[in-house]
């Protein structure tokens, strides 16, 4: 039986974000988009990032992992005070956390030092709402202790209001917050980048012009999600209040009396119901109940419908005045408030269905599969590319510079693969179309042999280190080249790497830093000052753990590449070690590099 669904209009989330980010920006305030009420739904996180938020705010590690595994690599702010027991996970999964407990901050510092990192923190101050925060009289003492810690850096202070005590943000308490920030700055001779003035309930004060100029950051959840501020709950100008709706199916539709017949006692929830007699009415039962959602906070979109009540699995409606003609099997939609949304998003009985805008459904990009790689004959790869909205053409044609260049000029992203190595041709073709490009290579070898061994000379040729007239270094600077997964390099190769500042991540670096960190740095390197980059996946890089990249690491890397949206050509080459990866696995990697996700929502 069709159960209830939450429909999430991704385009509306993006538009709400844009509206609010633009409003805040015009007043000098940056926005962190809070996804917690959606349990870290990746498409919502992406829509917020597209809408211009500087980071994602979350309250649970599980939700953050969900965002991360869908390729969201934007900074993430941990909103809930980190539990002592999970500081290790916090420093690896999030970039910045809100804090109020000295001992937690000390543990965070130790944990991040162990990883060779510095974890950023915002000190939370309690301005009277009595949820989290350092009490103002303790603030200077705590700050003094924290400043001496080597593994954390105070990047700002913040407060949270209107959550427990219902205290509203005001000129007075916001000025207090700024004065605490300045006190810390003056006492310890530092500058606080962030003064975070609260959540969606701070928007009205910002609108009135009552926010002190130094408050430069807000953490917005409900206002983006439901399109309204949270002091009075009024719709924010230009925002949609229906980005999220609950929908459920009519499973019974009958004319019945409005008052029960017979002697009445308690209902299923121990209440004694009261009915007013309206005669016979048209009653609908929907396939949703108290087990799924908070019934009291549902509002039918059709104003002619009224909610009569609910039991565990049934919602009863009076649809006598319903504007549309209802039939059995039809869906009825509801607007929700924050509580109802939270309950539905966390309920495993409620399906979450993202509605994509036209722009997302069909990416106008085509790909051209060039070469005789056996994976190009895997129907599943072709099907998945199509599902993702890529037009494709399979071609055994001779790869020529001309073909690559004209393909890039019309916005295609060619995939090059096969036994005979065509990377040099493809790169030369790319150099015709782009002024500056990056190159990201996943390979166990450096391929920087200057004399002899043609198999291991590909990069030396591209960068003009061999005497064969090829030199693309004016387009592909050695500083825009990254090699990931290196396991062997000859002495002469190491010298070239050092001399030309080619960035290399060995297996050891990957173990130490983690693939995410490696990819963030690598993508920055190959996209800085370039129009895009070439990806070369030499399949021999994938091996057993410790020896080479694991399949999972390769996957994450490909997902992050897709997410950068800057890849110009994908090149899959080499002979894979079939004991670690088969053709299907390789197809998976190609699909990930083109944006396929295992979990889309
Ligand atoms: C949930 C939360 C927010 C977002 O609040 P909204 O009212 O949804 O905007 C901001 N900051 C903290 C600390 C939170 O826990």
PDB file of N, CA, C and O in Angstrom, residues 373-376 415-419 421 440-445 447 484-485 487 507 535-544 547-551 554 558 570-590:
ATOM      1  N   UNK A 373      37.994   0.517 -25.310  1.00  0.00           N
ATOM      2  CA  UNK A 373      37.967  -0.065 -23.967  1.00  0.00           C
ATOM      3  C   UNK A 373      36.816  -1.057 -23.850  1.00  0.00           C
ATOM      4  O   UNK A 373      35.695  -0.773 -24.288  1.00  0.00           O
ATOM      5  N   UNK A 374      37.060  -2.221 -23.239  1.00  0.00           N
ATOM      6  CA  UNK A 374      35.978  -3.209 -23.103  1.00  0.00           C
ATOM      7  C   UNK A 374      34.801  -2.679 -22.290  1.00  0.00           C
ATOM      8  O   UNK A 374      33.664  -3.101 -22.503  1.00  0.00           O
ATOM      9  N   UNK A 375      35.055  -1.731 -21.403  1.00  0.00           N
ATOM     10  CA  UNK A 375      33.921  -1.252 -20.583  1.00  0.00           C
ATOM     11  C   UNK A 375      32.920  -0.464 -21.418  1.00  0.00           C
ATOM     12  O   UNK A 375      31.766  -0.334 -21.053  1.00  0.00           O
ATOM     13  N   UNK A 376      33.347   0.074 -22.557  1.00  0.00           N
ATOM     14  CA  UNK A 376      32.409   0.809 -23.400  1.00  0.00           C
ATOM     15  C   UNK A 376      31.363  -0.116 -24.006  1.00  0.00           C
ATOM     16  O   UNK A 376      30.388   0.323 -24.583  1.00  0.00           O
ATOM     17  N   UNK A 415      35.064  10.555 -22.910  1.00  0.00           N
ATOM     18  CA  UNK A 415      35.719   9.509 -22.119  1.00  0.00           C
ATOM     19  C   UNK A 415      36.645   8.768 -23.080  1.00  0.00           C
ATOM     20  O   UNK A 415      36.209   8.288 -24.121  1.00  0.00           O
ATOM     21  N   UNK A 416      37.888   8.727 -22.727  1.00  0.00           N
ATOM     22  CA  UNK A 416      38.879   8.089 -23.577  1.00  0.00           C
ATOM     23  C   UNK A 416      39.329   6.808 -22.898  1.00  0.00           C
ATOM     24  O   UNK A 416      39.623   6.817 -21.704  1.00  0.00           O
ATOM     25  N   UNK A 417      39.367   5.706 -23.632  1.00  0.00           N
ATOM     26  CA  UNK A 417      39.808   4.474 -22.994  1.00  0.00           C
ATOM     27  C   UNK A 417      40.216   3.435 -24.013  1.00  0.00           C
ATOM     28  O   UNK A 417      39.763   3.477 -25.151  1.00  0.00           O
ATOM     29  N   UNK A 418      41.046   2.547 -23.605  1.00  0.00           N
ATOM     30  CA  UNK A 418      41.432   1.475 -24.518  1.00  0.00           C
ATOM     31  C   UNK A 418      42.826   0.996 -24.261  1.00  0.00           C
ATOM     32  O   UNK A 418      43.521   1.513 -23.397  1.00  0.00           O
ATOM     33  N   UNK A 419      43.203  -0.039 -25.021  1.00  0.00           N
ATOM     34  CA  UNK A 419      44.516  -0.635 -24.782  1.00  0.00           C
ATOM     35  C   UNK A 419      45.628   0.299 -25.214  1.00  0.00           C
ATOM     36  O   UNK A 419      46.625   0.465 -24.533  1.00  0.00           O
ATOM     37  N   UNK A 421      47.434   3.548 -25.678  1.00  0.00           N
ATOM     38  CA  UNK A 421      47.366   4.765 -24.895  1.00  0.00           C
ATOM     39  C   UNK A 421      47.212   6.014 -25.754  1.00  0.00           C
ATOM     40  O   UNK A 421      48.085   6.347 -26.547  1.00  0.00           O
ATOM     41  N   UNK A 440      44.912  15.629 -13.409  1.00  0.00           N
ATOM     42  CA  UNK A 440      44.898  14.838 -12.184  1.00  0.00           C
ATOM     43  C   UNK A 440      45.080  13.381 -12.593  1.00  0.00           C
ATOM     44  O   UNK A 440      44.343  12.870 -13.420  1.00  0.00           O
ATOM     45  N   UNK A 441      46.119  12.766 -12.064  1.00  0.00           N
ATOM     46  CA  UNK A 441      46.483  11.417 -12.498  1.00  0.00           C
ATOM     47  C   UNK A 441      46.418  10.457 -11.314  1.00  0.00           C
ATOM     48  O   UNK A 441      47.046  10.705 -10.278  1.00  0.00           O
ATOM     49  N   UNK A 442      45.635   9.388 -11.478  1.00  0.00           N
ATOM     50  CA  UNK A 442      45.647   8.331 -10.472  1.00  0.00           C
ATOM     51  C   UNK A 442      46.500   7.205 -11.048  1.00  0.00           C
ATOM     52  O   UNK A 442      46.086   6.559 -12.022  1.00  0.00           O
ATOM     53  N   UNK A 443      47.664   7.012 -10.511  1.00  0.00           N
ATOM     54  CA  UNK A 443      48.544   6.000 -11.093  1.00  0.00           C
ATOM     55  C   UNK A 443      49.603   5.577 -10.085  1.00  0.00           C
ATOM     56  O   UNK A 443      50.023   6.372  -9.250  1.00  0.00           O
ATOM     57  N   UNK A 444      50.042   4.317 -10.196  1.00  0.00           N
ATOM     58  CA  UNK A 444      51.107   3.863  -9.302  1.00  0.00           C
ATOM     59  C   UNK A 444      52.483   4.386  -9.730  1.00  0.00           C
ATOM     60  O   UNK A 444      53.397   4.417  -8.938  1.00  0.00           O
ATOM     61  N   UNK A 445      52.594   4.804 -11.005  1.00  0.00           N
ATOM     62  CA  UNK A 445      53.886   5.273 -11.525  1.00  0.00           C
ATOM     63  C   UNK A 445      53.830   6.761 -11.838  1.00  0.00           C
ATOM     64  O   UNK A 445      52.776   7.289 -12.141  1.00  0.00           O
ATOM     65  N   UNK A 447      55.448   8.156 -14.418  1.00  0.00           N
ATOM     66  CA  UNK A 447      55.513   8.342 -15.880  1.00  0.00           C
ATOM     67  C   UNK A 447      56.320   9.567 -16.271  1.00  0.00           C
ATOM     68  O   UNK A 447      55.928  10.333 -17.138  1.00  0.00           O
ATOM     69  N   UNK A 484      48.148  10.995  -7.835  1.00  0.00           N
ATOM     70  CA  UNK A 484      47.576  10.396  -6.625  1.00  0.00           C
ATOM     71  C   UNK A 484      47.763   8.889  -6.649  1.00  0.00           C
ATOM     72  O   UNK A 484      47.470   8.246  -7.661  1.00  0.00           O
ATOM     73  N   UNK A 485      48.260   8.335  -5.554  1.00  0.00           N
ATOM     74  CA  UNK A 485      48.396   6.879  -5.438  1.00  0.00           C
ATOM     75  C   UNK A 485      49.752   6.362  -5.880  1.00  0.00           C
ATOM     76  O   UNK A 485      49.909   5.165  -6.143  1.00  0.00           O
ATOM     77  N   UNK A 487      53.227   4.731  -6.141  1.00  0.00           N
ATOM     78  CA  UNK A 487      53.894   3.673  -5.373  1.00  0.00           C
ATOM     79  C   UNK A 487      55.348   3.480  -5.787  1.00  0.00           C
ATOM     80  O   UNK A 487      56.135   2.984  -5.019  1.00  0.00           O
ATOM     81  N   UNK A 507      50.719   6.595  -1.447  1.00  0.00           N
ATOM     82  CA  UNK A 507      49.766   5.806  -0.672  1.00  0.00           C
ATOM     83  C   UNK A 507      49.856   6.166   0.808  1.00  0.00           C
ATOM     84  O   UNK A 507      48.857   6.201   1.513  1.00  0.00           O
ATOM     85  N   UNK A 535      41.204  14.153 -16.260  1.00  0.00           N
ATOM     86  CA  UNK A 535      41.400  13.096 -15.269  1.00  0.00           C
ATOM     87  C   UNK A 535      41.927  11.854 -15.958  1.00  0.00           C
ATOM     88  O   UNK A 535      41.356  11.416 -16.953  1.00  0.00           O
ATOM     89  N   UNK A 536      43.001  11.323 -15.436  1.00  0.00           N
ATOM     90  CA  UNK A 536      43.524  10.060 -15.973  1.00  0.00           C
ATOM     91  C   UNK A 536      43.498   9.023 -14.864  1.00  0.00           C
ATOM     92  O   UNK A 536      44.162   9.182 -13.841  1.00  0.00           O
ATOM     93  N   UNK A 537      42.692   7.996 -15.077  1.00  0.00           N
ATOM     94  CA  UNK A 537      42.621   6.914 -14.090  1.00  0.00           C
ATOM     95  C   UNK A 537      43.344   5.710 -14.666  1.00  0.00           C
ATOM     96  O   UNK A 537      42.846   5.042 -15.577  1.00  0.00           O
ATOM     97  N   UNK A 538      44.537   5.474 -14.153  1.00  0.00           N
ATOM     98  CA  UNK A 538      45.296   4.309 -14.579  1.00  0.00           C
ATOM     99  C   UNK A 538      44.881   3.185 -13.639  1.00  0.00           C
ATOM    100  O   UNK A 538      45.160   3.213 -12.439  1.00  0.00           O
ATOM    101  N   UNK A 539      44.178   2.194 -14.171  1.00  0.00           N
ATOM    102  CA  UNK A 539      43.419   1.282 -13.310  1.00  0.00           C
ATOM    103  C   UNK A 539      44.306   0.429 -12.399  1.00  0.00           C
ATOM    104  O   UNK A 539      43.837  -0.108 -11.411  1.00  0.00           O
ATOM    105  N   UNK A 540      45.592   0.349 -12.720  1.00  0.00           N
ATOM    106  CA  UNK A 540      46.511  -0.405 -11.867  1.00  0.00           C
ATOM    107  C   UNK A 540      46.688   0.218 -10.489  1.00  0.00           C
ATOM    108  O   UNK A 540      47.253  -0.396  -9.590  1.00  0.00           O
ATOM    109  N   UNK A 541      46.163   1.440 -10.326  1.00  0.00           N
ATOM    110  CA  UNK A 541      46.300   2.120  -9.032  1.00  0.00           C
ATOM    111  C   UNK A 541      45.453   1.445  -7.944  1.00  0.00           C
ATOM    112  O   UNK A 541      45.707   1.584  -6.761  1.00  0.00           O
ATOM    113  N   UNK A 542      44.432   0.688  -8.400  1.00  0.00           N
ATOM    114  CA  UNK A 542      43.526   0.064  -7.424  1.00  0.00           C
ATOM    115  C   UNK A 542      44.055  -1.314  -7.031  1.00  0.00           C
ATOM    116  O   UNK A 542      44.323  -2.158  -7.874  1.00  0.00           O
ATOM    117  N   UNK A 543      44.230  -1.494  -5.753  1.00  0.00           N
ATOM    118  CA  UNK A 543      44.821  -2.743  -5.224  1.00  0.00           C
ATOM    119  C   UNK A 543      44.254  -3.004  -3.846  1.00  0.00           C
ATOM    120  O   UNK A 543      43.368  -2.312  -3.386  1.00  0.00           O
ATOM    121  N   UNK A 544      44.875  -3.945  -3.186  1.00  0.00           N
ATOM    122  CA  UNK A 544      44.452  -4.230  -1.816  1.00  0.00           C
ATOM    123  C   UNK A 544      44.799  -3.057  -0.919  1.00  0.00           C
ATOM    124  O   UNK A 544      45.660  -2.247  -1.252  1.00  0.00           O
ATOM    125  N   UNK A 547      48.312  -1.327  -0.072  1.00  0.00           N
ATOM    126  CA  UNK A 547      49.189  -1.429  -1.228  1.00  0.00           C
ATOM    127  C   UNK A 547      48.804  -0.402  -2.292  1.00  0.00           C
ATOM    128  O   UNK A 547      49.659   0.248  -2.879  1.00  0.00           O
ATOM    129  N   UNK A 548      47.514  -0.287  -2.539  1.00  0.00           N
ATOM    130  CA  UNK A 548      47.037   0.661  -3.542  1.00  0.00           C
ATOM    131  C   UNK A 548      45.744   1.280  -3.055  1.00  0.00           C
ATOM    132  O   UNK A 548      45.330   1.061  -1.922  1.00  0.00           O
ATOM    133  N   UNK A 549      45.085   2.048  -3.931  1.00  0.00           N
ATOM    134  CA  UNK A 549      43.795   2.626  -3.547  1.00  0.00           C
ATOM    135  C   UNK A 549      42.773   1.511  -3.397  1.00  0.00           C
ATOM    136  O   UNK A 549      42.744   0.587  -4.199  1.00  0.00           O
ATOM    137  N   UNK A 550      41.924   1.619  -2.401  1.00  0.00           N
ATOM    138  CA  UNK A 550      40.813   0.681  -2.328  1.00  0.00           C
ATOM    139  C   UNK A 550      39.739   1.161  -3.297  1.00  0.00           C
ATOM    140  O   UNK A 550      39.742   2.311  -3.731  1.00  0.00           O
ATOM    141  N   UNK A 551      38.848   0.262  -3.612  1.00  0.00           N
ATOM    142  CA  UNK A 551      37.749   0.613  -4.511  1.00  0.00           C
ATOM    143  C   UNK A 551      36.964   1.787  -3.938  1.00  0.00           C
ATOM    144  O   UNK A 551      36.589   2.721  -4.634  1.00  0.00           O
ATOM    145  N   UNK A 554      38.784   5.041  -4.394  1.00  0.00           N
ATOM    146  CA  UNK A 554      38.706   5.473  -5.792  1.00  0.00           C
ATOM    147  C   UNK A 554      37.321   6.061  -6.071  1.00  0.00           C
ATOM    148  O   UNK A 554      37.174   7.086  -6.743  1.00  0.00           O
ATOM    149  N   UNK A 558      36.308   9.799  -7.364  1.00  0.00           N
ATOM    150  CA  UNK A 558      35.536  10.049  -8.588  1.00  0.00           C
ATOM    151  C   UNK A 558      34.318  10.916  -8.294  1.00  0.00           C
ATOM    152  O   UNK A 558      33.967  11.810  -9.052  1.00  0.00           O
ATOM    153  N   UNK A 570      37.719  12.536 -19.375  1.00  0.00           N
ATOM    154  CA  UNK A 570      38.008  11.430 -18.476  1.00  0.00           C
ATOM    155  C   UNK A 570      38.736  10.364 -19.271  1.00  0.00           C
ATOM    156  O   UNK A 570      38.316  10.001 -20.366  1.00  0.00           O
ATOM    157  N   UNK A 571      39.821   9.873 -18.710  1.00  0.00           N
ATOM    158  CA  UNK A 571      40.651   8.911 -19.425  1.00  0.00           C
ATOM    159  C   UNK A 571      40.855   7.702 -18.513  1.00  0.00           C
ATOM    160  O   UNK A 571      41.351   7.834 -17.398  1.00  0.00           O
ATOM    161  N   UNK A 572      40.405   6.555 -18.986  1.00  0.00           N
ATOM    162  CA  UNK A 572      40.565   5.340 -18.189  1.00  0.00           C
ATOM    163  C   UNK A 572      41.483   4.416 -18.972  1.00  0.00           C
ATOM    164  O   UNK A 572      41.224   4.090 -20.115  1.00  0.00           O
ATOM    165  N   UNK A 573      42.601   4.074 -18.343  1.00  0.00           N
ATOM    166  CA  UNK A 573      43.621   3.373 -19.115  1.00  0.00           C
ATOM    167  C   UNK A 573      44.260   2.274 -18.279  1.00  0.00           C
ATOM    168  O   UNK A 573      43.976   2.124 -17.096  1.00  0.00           O
ATOM    169  N   UNK A 574      45.133   1.541 -18.918  1.00  0.00           N
ATOM    170  CA  UNK A 574      45.915   0.540 -18.201  1.00  0.00           C
ATOM    171  C   UNK A 574      45.200  -0.790 -18.089  1.00  0.00           C
ATOM    172  O   UNK A 574      44.041  -0.938 -18.466  1.00  0.00           O
ATOM    173  N   UNK A 575      45.893  -1.739 -17.524  1.00  0.00           N
ATOM    174  CA  UNK A 575      45.333  -3.065 -17.348  1.00  0.00           C
ATOM    175  C   UNK A 575      45.021  -3.228 -15.871  1.00  0.00           C
ATOM    176  O   UNK A 575      45.919  -3.219 -15.045  1.00  0.00           O
ATOM    177  N   UNK A 576      43.742  -3.335 -15.550  1.00  0.00           N
ATOM    178  CA  UNK A 576      43.405  -3.451 -14.131  1.00  0.00           C
ATOM    179  C   UNK A 576      43.809  -4.811 -13.590  1.00  0.00           C
ATOM    180  O   UNK A 576      43.861  -5.790 -14.330  1.00  0.00           O
ATOM    181  N   UNK A 577      44.088  -4.854 -12.311  1.00  0.00           N
ATOM    182  CA  UNK A 577      44.328  -6.121 -11.642  1.00  0.00           C
ATOM    183  C   UNK A 577      42.964  -6.737 -11.364  1.00  0.00           C
ATOM    184  O   UNK A 577      42.235  -6.303 -10.481  1.00  0.00           O
ATOM    185  N   UNK A 578      42.604  -7.746 -12.148  1.00  0.00           N
ATOM    186  CA  UNK A 578      41.231  -8.279 -12.100  1.00  0.00           C
ATOM    187  C   UNK A 578      40.896  -8.933 -10.762  1.00  0.00           C
ATOM    188  O   UNK A 578      39.747  -9.216 -10.488  1.00  0.00           O
ATOM    189  N   UNK A 579      41.922  -9.180  -9.939  1.00  0.00           N
ATOM    190  CA  UNK A 579      41.577  -9.755  -8.635  1.00  0.00           C
ATOM    191  C   UNK A 579      41.013  -8.689  -7.701  1.00  0.00           C
ATOM    192  O   UNK A 579      40.423  -8.991  -6.681  1.00  0.00           O
ATOM    193  N   UNK A 580      41.221  -7.405  -8.055  1.00  0.00           N
ATOM    194  CA  UNK A 580      40.653  -6.346  -7.212  1.00  0.00           C
ATOM    195  C   UNK A 580      39.469  -5.654  -7.845  1.00  0.00           C
ATOM    196  O   UNK A 580      38.595  -5.153  -7.174  1.00  0.00           O
ATOM    197  N   UNK A 581      39.473  -5.585  -9.162  1.00  0.00           N
ATOM    198  CA  UNK A 581      38.385  -4.844  -9.800  1.00  0.00           C
ATOM    199  C   UNK A 581      38.076  -5.435 -11.168  1.00  0.00           C
ATOM    200  O   UNK A 581      38.987  -5.755 -11.930  1.00  0.00           O
ATOM    201  N   UNK A 582      36.772  -5.620 -11.455  1.00  0.00           N
ATOM    202  CA  UNK A 582      36.389  -6.139 -12.765  1.00  0.00           C
ATOM    203  C   UNK A 582      35.799  -5.010 -13.610  1.00  0.00           C
ATOM    204  O   UNK A 582      35.766  -3.861 -13.189  1.00  0.00           O
ATOM    205  N   UNK A 583      35.338  -5.362 -14.807  1.00  0.00           N
ATOM    206  CA  UNK A 583      34.827  -4.323 -15.705  1.00  0.00           C
ATOM    207  C   UNK A 583      33.617  -3.594 -15.125  1.00  0.00           C
ATOM    208  O   UNK A 583      33.461  -2.396 -15.292  1.00  0.00           O
ATOM    209  N   UNK A 584      32.782  -4.330 -14.399  1.00  0.00           N
ATOM    210  CA  UNK A 584      31.603  -3.699 -13.782  1.00  0.00           C
ATOM    211  C   UNK A 584      32.059  -2.646 -12.769  1.00  0.00           C
ATOM    212  O   UNK A 584      31.492  -1.561 -12.682  1.00  0.00           O
ATOM    213  N   UNK A 585      33.061  -3.009 -11.996  1.00  0.00           N
ATOM    214  CA  UNK A 585      33.610  -2.074 -11.009  1.00  0.00           C
ATOM    215  C   UNK A 585      34.151  -0.832 -11.692  1.00  0.00           C
ATOM    216  O   UNK A 585      33.934   0.291 -11.228  1.00  0.00           O
ATOM    217  N   UNK A 586      34.836  -1.039 -12.800  1.00  0.00           N
ATOM    218  CA  UNK A 586      35.370   0.109 -13.537  1.00  0.00           C
ATOM    219  C   UNK A 586      34.240   0.997 -14.055  1.00  0.00           C
ATOM    220  O   UNK A 586      34.317   2.222 -14.011  1.00  0.00           O
ATOM    221  N   UNK A 587      33.169   0.349 -14.548  1.00  0.00           N
ATOM    222  CA  UNK A 587      32.006   1.119 -15.009  1.00  0.00           C
ATOM    223  C   UNK A 587      31.489   1.993 -13.873  1.00  0.00           C
ATOM    224  O   UNK A 587      31.161   3.172 -14.070  1.00  0.00           O
ATOM    225  N   UNK A 588      31.426   1.384 -12.684  1.00  0.00           N
ATOM    226  CA  UNK A 588      30.979   2.134 -11.512  1.00  0.00           C
ATOM    227  C   UNK A 588      31.801   3.390 -11.294  1.00  0.00           C
ATOM    228  O   UNK A 588      31.267   4.449 -10.970  1.00  0.00           O
ATOM    229  N   UNK A 589      33.093   3.248 -11.451  1.00  0.00           N
ATOM    230  CA  UNK A 589      33.969   4.405 -11.229  1.00  0.00           C
ATOM    231  C   UNK A 589      33.721   5.487 -12.279  1.00  0.00           C
ATOM    232  O   UNK A 589      33.665   6.677 -11.966  1.00  0.00           O
ATOM    233  N   UNK A 590      33.554   5.048 -13.525  1.00  0.00           N
ATOM    234  CA  UNK A 590      33.296   6.026 -14.591  1.00  0.00           C
ATOM    235  C   UNK A 590      31.985   6.766 -14.292  1.00  0.00           C
ATOM    236  O   UNK A 590      31.902   7.988 -14.368  1.00  0.00           O
TER     237      UNK A 590
END
